[in-house]
CSV table of C-alpha atoms and ligand atoms in Angstrom, one decimal:
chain,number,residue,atom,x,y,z
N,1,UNK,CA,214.0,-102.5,-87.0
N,2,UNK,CA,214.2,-105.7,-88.9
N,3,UNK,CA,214.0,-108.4,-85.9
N,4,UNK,CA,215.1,-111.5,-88.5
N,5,UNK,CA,217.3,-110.8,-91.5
N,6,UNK,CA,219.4,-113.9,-92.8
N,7,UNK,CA,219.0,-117.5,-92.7
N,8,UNK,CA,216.9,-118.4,-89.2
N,9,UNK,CA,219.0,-121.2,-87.9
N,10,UNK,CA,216.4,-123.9,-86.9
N,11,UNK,CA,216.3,-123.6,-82.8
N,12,UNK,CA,215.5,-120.0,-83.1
N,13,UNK,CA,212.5,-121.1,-85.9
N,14,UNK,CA,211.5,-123.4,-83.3
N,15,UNK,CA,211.2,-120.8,-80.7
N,16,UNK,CA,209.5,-118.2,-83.2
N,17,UNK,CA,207.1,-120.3,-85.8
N,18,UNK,CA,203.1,-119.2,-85.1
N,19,UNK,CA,201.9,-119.3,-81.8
N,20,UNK,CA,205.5,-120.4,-80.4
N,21,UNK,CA,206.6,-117.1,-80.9
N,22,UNK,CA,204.0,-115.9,-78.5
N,23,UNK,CA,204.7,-118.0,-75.6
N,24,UNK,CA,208.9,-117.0,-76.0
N,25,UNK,CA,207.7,-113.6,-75.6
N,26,UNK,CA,205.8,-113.8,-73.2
N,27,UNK,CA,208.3,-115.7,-71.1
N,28,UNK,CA,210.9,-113.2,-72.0
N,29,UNK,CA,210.4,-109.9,-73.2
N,30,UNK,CA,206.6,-109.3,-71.5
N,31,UNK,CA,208.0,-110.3,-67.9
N,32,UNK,CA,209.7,-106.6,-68.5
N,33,UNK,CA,206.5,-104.9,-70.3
N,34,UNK,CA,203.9,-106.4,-67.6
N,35,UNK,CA,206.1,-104.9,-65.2
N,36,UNK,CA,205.6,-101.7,-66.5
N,37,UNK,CA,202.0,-101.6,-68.1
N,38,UNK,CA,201.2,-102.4,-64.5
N,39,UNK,CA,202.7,-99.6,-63.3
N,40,UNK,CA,201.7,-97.3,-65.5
N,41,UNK,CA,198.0,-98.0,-65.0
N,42,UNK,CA,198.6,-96.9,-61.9
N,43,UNK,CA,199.2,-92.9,-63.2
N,44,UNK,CA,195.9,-92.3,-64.7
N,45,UNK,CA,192.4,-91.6,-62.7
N,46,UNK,CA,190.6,-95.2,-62.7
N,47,UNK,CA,188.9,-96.0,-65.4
N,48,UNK,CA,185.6,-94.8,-65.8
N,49,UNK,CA,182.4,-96.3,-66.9
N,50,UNK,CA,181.6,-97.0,-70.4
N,51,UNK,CA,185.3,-96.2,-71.4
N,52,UNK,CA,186.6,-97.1,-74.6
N,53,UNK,CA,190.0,-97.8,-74.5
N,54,UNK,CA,193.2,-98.7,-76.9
N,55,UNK,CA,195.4,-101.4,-75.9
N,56,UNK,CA,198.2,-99.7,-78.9
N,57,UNK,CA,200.5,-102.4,-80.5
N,58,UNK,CA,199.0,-105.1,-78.0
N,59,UNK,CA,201.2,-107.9,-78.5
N,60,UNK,CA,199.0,-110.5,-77.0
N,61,UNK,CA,197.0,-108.1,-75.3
N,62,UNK,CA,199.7,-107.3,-72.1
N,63,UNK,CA,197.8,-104.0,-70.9
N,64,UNK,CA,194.2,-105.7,-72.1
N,65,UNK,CA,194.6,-108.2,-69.6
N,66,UNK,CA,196.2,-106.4,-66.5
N,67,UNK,CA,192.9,-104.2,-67.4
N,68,UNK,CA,190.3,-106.6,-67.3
N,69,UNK,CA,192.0,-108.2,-63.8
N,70,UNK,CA,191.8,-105.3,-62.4
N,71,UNK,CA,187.9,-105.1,-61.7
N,72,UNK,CA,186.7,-102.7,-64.1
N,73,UNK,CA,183.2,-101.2,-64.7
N,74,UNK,CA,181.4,-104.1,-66.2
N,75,UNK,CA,180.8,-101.6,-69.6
N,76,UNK,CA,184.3,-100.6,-70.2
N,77,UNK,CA,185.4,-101.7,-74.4
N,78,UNK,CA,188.9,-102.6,-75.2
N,79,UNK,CA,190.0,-101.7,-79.0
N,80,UNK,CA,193.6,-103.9,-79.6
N,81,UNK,CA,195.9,-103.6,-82.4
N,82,UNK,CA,198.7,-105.0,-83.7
N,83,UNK,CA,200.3,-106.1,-87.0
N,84,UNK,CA,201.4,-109.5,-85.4
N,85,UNK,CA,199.2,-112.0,-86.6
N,86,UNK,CA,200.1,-114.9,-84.3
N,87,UNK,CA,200.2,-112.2,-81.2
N,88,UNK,CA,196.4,-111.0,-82.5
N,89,UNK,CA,195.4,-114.5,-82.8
N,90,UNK,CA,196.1,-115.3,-79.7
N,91,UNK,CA,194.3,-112.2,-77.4
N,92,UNK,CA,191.1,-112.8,-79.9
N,93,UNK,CA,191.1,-116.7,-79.0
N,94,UNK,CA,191.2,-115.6,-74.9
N,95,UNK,CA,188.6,-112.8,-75.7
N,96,UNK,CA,186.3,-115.1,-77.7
N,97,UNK,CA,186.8,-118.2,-74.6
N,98,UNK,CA,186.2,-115.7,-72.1
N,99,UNK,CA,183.5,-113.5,-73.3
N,100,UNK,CA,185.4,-109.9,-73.0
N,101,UNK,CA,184.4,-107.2,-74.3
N,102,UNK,CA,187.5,-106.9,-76.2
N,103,UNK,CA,187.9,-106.3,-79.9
N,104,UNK,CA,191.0,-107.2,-82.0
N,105,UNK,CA,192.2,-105.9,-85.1
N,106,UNK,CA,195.3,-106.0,-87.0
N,107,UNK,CA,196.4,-102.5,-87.6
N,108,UNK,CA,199.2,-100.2,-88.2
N,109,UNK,CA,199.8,-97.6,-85.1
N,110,UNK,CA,200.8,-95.1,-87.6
N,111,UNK,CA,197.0,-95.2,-89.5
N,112,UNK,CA,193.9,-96.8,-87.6
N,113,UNK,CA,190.5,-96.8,-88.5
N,114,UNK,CA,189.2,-95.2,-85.8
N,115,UNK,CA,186.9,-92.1,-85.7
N,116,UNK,CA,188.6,-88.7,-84.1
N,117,UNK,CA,188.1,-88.2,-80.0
N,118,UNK,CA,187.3,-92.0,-79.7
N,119,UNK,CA,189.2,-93.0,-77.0
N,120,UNK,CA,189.3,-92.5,-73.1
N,121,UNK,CA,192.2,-93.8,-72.8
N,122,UNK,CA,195.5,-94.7,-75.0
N,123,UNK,CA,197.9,-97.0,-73.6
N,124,UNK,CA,201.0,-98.0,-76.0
N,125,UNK,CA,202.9,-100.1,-74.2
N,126,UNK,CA,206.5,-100.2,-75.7
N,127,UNK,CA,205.4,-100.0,-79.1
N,128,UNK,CA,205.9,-96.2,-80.0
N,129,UNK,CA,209.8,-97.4,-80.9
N,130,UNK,CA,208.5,-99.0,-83.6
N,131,UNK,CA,206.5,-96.4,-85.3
N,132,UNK,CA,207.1,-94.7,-88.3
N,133,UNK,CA,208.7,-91.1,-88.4
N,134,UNK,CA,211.0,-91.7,-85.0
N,135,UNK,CA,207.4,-92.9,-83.3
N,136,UNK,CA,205.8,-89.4,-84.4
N,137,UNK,CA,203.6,-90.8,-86.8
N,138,UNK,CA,202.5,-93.5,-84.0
N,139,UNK,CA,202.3,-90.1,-81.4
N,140,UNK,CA,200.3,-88.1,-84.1
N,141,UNK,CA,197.5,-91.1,-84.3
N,142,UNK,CA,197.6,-91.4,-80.4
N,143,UNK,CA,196.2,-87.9,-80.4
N,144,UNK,CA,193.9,-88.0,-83.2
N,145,UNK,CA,191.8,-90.5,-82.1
N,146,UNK,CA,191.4,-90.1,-78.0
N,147,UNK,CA,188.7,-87.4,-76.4
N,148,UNK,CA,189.6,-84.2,-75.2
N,149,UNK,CA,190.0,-85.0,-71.5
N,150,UNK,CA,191.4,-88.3,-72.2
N,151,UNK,CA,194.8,-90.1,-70.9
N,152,UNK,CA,197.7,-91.0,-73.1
N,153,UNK,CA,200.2,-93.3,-71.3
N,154,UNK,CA,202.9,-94.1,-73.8
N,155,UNK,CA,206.4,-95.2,-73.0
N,156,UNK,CA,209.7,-97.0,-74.6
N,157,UNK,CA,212.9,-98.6,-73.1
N,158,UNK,CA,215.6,-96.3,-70.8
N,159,UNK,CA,217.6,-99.0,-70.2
N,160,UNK,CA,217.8,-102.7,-71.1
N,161,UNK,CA,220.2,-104.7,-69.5
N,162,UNK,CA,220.7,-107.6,-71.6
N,163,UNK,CA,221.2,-105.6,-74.8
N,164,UNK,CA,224.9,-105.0,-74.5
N,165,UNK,CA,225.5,-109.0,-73.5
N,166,UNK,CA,223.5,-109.6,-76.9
N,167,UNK,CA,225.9,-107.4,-78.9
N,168,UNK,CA,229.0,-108.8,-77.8
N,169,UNK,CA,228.3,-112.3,-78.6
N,170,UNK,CA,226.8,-110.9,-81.8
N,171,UNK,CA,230.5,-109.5,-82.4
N,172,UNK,CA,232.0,-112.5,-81.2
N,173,UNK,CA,230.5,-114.7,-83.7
N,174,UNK,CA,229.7,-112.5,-86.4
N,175,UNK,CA,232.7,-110.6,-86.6
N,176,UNK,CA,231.9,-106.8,-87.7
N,177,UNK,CA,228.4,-107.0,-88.9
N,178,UNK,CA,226.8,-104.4,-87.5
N,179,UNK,CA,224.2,-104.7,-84.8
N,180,UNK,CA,221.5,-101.7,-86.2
N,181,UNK,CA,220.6,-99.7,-83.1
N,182,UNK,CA,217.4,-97.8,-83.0
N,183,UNK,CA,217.6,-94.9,-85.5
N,184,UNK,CA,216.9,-92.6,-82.7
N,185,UNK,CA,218.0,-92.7,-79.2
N,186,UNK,CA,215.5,-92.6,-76.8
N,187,UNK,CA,217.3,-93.4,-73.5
N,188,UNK,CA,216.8,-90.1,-72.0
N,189,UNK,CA,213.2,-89.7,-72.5
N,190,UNK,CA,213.4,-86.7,-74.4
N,191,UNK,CA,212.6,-87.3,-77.5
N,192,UNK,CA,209.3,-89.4,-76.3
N,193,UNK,CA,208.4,-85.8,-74.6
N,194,UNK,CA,209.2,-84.2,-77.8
N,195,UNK,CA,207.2,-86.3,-80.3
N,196,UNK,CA,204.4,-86.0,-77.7
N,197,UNK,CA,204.7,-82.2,-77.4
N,198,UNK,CA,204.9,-82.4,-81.3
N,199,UNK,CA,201.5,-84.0,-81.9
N,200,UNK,CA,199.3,-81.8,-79.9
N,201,UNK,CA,199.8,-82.1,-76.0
N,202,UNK,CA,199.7,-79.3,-74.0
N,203,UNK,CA,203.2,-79.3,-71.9
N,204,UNK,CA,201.5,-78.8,-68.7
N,205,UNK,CA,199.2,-82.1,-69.3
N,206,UNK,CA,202.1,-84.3,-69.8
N,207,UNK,CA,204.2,-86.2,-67.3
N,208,UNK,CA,207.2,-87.7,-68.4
N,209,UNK,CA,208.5,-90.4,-65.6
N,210,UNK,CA,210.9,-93.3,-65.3
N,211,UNK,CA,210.9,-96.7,-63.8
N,212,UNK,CA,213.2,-99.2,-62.8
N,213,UNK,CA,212.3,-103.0,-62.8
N,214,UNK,CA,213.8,-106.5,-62.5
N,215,UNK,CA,213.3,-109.6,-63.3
N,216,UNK,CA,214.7,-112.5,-61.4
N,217,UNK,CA,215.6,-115.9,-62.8
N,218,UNK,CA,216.8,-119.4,-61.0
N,219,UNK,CA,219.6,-120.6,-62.3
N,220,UNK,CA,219.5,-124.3,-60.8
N,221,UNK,CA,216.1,-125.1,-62.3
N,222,UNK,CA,217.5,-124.3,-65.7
N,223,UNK,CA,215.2,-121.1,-65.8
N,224,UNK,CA,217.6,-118.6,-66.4
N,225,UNK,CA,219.4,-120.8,-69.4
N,226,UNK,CA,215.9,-121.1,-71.1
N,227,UNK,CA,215.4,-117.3,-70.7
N,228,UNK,CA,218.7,-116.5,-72.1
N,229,UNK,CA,218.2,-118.9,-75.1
N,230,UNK,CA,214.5,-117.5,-75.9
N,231,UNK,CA,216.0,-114.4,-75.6
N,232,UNK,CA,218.7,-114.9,-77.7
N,233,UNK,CA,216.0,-116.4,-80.2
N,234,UNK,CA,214.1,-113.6,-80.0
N,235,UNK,CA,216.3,-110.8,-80.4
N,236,UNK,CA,220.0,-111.6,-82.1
N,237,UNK,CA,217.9,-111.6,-85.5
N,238,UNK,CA,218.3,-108.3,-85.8
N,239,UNK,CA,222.2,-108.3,-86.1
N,240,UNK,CA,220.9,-110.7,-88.8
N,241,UNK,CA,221.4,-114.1,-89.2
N,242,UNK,CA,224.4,-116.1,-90.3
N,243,UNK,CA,224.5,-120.0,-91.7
N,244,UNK,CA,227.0,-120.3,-88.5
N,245,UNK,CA,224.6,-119.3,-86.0
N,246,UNK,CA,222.9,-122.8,-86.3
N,247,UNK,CA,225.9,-124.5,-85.8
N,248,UNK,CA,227.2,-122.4,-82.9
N,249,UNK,CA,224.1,-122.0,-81.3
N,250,UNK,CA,225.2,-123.6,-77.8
N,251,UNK,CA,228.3,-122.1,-77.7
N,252,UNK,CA,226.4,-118.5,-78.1
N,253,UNK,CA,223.5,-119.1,-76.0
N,254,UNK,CA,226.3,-120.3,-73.0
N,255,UNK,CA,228.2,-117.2,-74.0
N,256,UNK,CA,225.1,-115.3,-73.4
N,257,UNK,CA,224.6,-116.3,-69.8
N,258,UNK,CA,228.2,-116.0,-69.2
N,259,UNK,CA,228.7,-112.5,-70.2
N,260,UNK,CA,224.9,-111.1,-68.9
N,261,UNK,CA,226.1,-112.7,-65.6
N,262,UNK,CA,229.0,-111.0,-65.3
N,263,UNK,CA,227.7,-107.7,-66.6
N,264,UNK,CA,228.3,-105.1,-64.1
N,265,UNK,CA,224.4,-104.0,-63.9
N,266,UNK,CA,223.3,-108.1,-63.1
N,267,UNK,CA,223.0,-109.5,-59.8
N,268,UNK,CA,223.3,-112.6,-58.2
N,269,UNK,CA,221.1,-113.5,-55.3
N,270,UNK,CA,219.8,-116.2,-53.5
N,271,UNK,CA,220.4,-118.0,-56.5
N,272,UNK,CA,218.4,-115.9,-59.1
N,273,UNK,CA,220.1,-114.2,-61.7
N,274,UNK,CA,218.7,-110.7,-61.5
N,275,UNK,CA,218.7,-108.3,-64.7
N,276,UNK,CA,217.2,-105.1,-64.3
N,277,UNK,CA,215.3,-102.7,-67.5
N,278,UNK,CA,213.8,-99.6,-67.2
N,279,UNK,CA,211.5,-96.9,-68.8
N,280,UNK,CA,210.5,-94.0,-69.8
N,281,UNK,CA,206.5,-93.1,-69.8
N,282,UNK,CA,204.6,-90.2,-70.8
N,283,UNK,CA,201.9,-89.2,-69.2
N,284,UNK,CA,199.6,-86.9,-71.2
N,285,UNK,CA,195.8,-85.4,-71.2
N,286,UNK,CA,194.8,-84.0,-74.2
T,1,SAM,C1,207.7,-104.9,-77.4
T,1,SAM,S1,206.1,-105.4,-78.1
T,1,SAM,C2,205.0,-104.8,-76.9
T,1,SAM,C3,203.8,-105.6,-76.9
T,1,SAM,C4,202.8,-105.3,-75.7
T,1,SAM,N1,202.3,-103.9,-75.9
T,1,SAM,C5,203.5,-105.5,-74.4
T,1,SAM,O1,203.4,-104.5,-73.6
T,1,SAM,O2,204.0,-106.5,-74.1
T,1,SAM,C6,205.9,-104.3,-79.5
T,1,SAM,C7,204.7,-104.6,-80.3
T,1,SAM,O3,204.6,-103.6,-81.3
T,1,SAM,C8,204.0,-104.2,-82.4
T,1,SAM,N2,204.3,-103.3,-83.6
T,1,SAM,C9,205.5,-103.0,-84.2
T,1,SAM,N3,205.3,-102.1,-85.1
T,1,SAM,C10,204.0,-101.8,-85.1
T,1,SAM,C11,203.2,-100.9,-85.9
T,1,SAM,N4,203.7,-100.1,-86.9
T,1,SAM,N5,201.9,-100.8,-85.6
T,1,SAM,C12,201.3,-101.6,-84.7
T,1,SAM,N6,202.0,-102.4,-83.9
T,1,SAM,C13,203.3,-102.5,-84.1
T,1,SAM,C14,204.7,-105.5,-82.5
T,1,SAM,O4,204.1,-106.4,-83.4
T,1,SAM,C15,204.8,-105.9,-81.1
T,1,SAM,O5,203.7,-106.7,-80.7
């Protein structure tokens, strides 16, 4: 999926360029993915001395870090990849400050450099969307390199409820350019079973589960508006962009919150805006 096709109007640039588009990440999308990298920690046996694990299409290292908070053996390794440069450069500059024992590399989920049976433990935290071959190139690699006996926890989107909102502003402005959906659907979790199934996992080792999460948002402290604009940033690039967009942008971000307020799936509490999302995860021992 190409996130930014088409002239970048220059308040989504400014919420993108370098290290900025770490932090609108972060503030956006990851409040989702923490959510369920946290979660799905919690499915595997606790991690075992000397374990090498992959933190798989890190982003800024979201599964690295909820890791190393959670009091592991002192001689754990973390392995994470990515091909975001500003997303690596960031998780490298914690691990160096800090002193973990975390290595980062910039590489492709599809085609790593790492040995067979390496790993303990492989988590890919809604990245296996992105990989090539519907994500069964990304799912063959998972298995390649971990250890028999070792956990696979790799999940993607059910349901995100701001994705809709996002289309019909993009159709509002942009008139009947297409919004490209994900080539394959993986709303029901099936195919994410499949492609796992596909690569090697026994079907008794593998769990397939869902989860539902929110995230809540003040509205009177402007967080909501900020959310909605980093989000709209972030993600109407890949309807692609249009010379218009620049000029338009406050009348689309407002649109936004309008519309993702009223959608029948958002709440309005206490005076939070709350969006829900939800996923699928594998579970899987090889
Ligand atoms: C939705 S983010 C998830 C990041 C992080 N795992 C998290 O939980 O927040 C998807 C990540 O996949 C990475 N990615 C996309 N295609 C990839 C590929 N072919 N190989 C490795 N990483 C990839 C992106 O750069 C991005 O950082």
């Amino acid at each position: 999926m190409a996130f930014n096709r088409g002239p970048i109007p220059k308040q989504a640039a400014a919420f993108l360029a370098g290290k900025a588009k770490v932090t609108t990440y972060v503030s956006t999308g990851e409040k989702v993915t923490s959510q369920f990298a946290a979660h799905n920690l919690s499915l595997v046996p606790a991690i075992k001395p000397g374990s090498i694990i992959h933190d798989n299409a890190s982003g800024s290292g979201t599964v690295t870090r909820l890791i190393l908070a959670s009091n592991p053996p002192a001689d754990i390794t973390i392995h994470a990849t990515d091909i975001d440069q500003p997303f690596l450069d960031v998780l490298s500059a914690d691990a160096a400050q800090h002193n973990w024992p975390v290595h980062v590399t910039s590489q492709k989920c599809e085609k790593t450099d790492f040995a067979d049976a390496f790993f303990d433990y492989d988590f890919m935290n809604i990245g296996i969307i992105f990989a090539s071959g519907a994500g069964l190139d990304g799912a063959r690699e998972v298995y390649r390199t971990l250890k028999p006996g070792g956990f696979a926890v790799v999940n993607c989107w059910k349901r995100i409820g701001w994705m809709f909102p996002i289309m019909t502003v993009h159709k509002k402005f942009r008139g009947d350019a297409p919004f490209p959906a994900p080539p394959i659907n993986w709303t029901d979790g099936q195919h994410l079973r499949k492609i796992m199934i596909e690569t090697g996992f026994p079907e008794e080792k593998l769990k397939l589960e869902s989860q539902d999460v929110v995230i809540e948002l003040d509205e009177a402290s402007g967080e909501y508006r900020e959310w909605v604009e980093k989000s709209w940033a972030y993600l109407a690039g890949i309807g692609g962009w249009k010379p218009e967009d620049e000029e338009k942008w406050d009348e689309e971000v407002d649109m936004l919150a309008a519309v993702l307020k009223q959608a029948p799936t958002t709440k309005v509490e206490g005076g939070k805006v709350v969006l829900p999302a939800s996923q699928w995860v594998a579970i899987a021992e090889k």
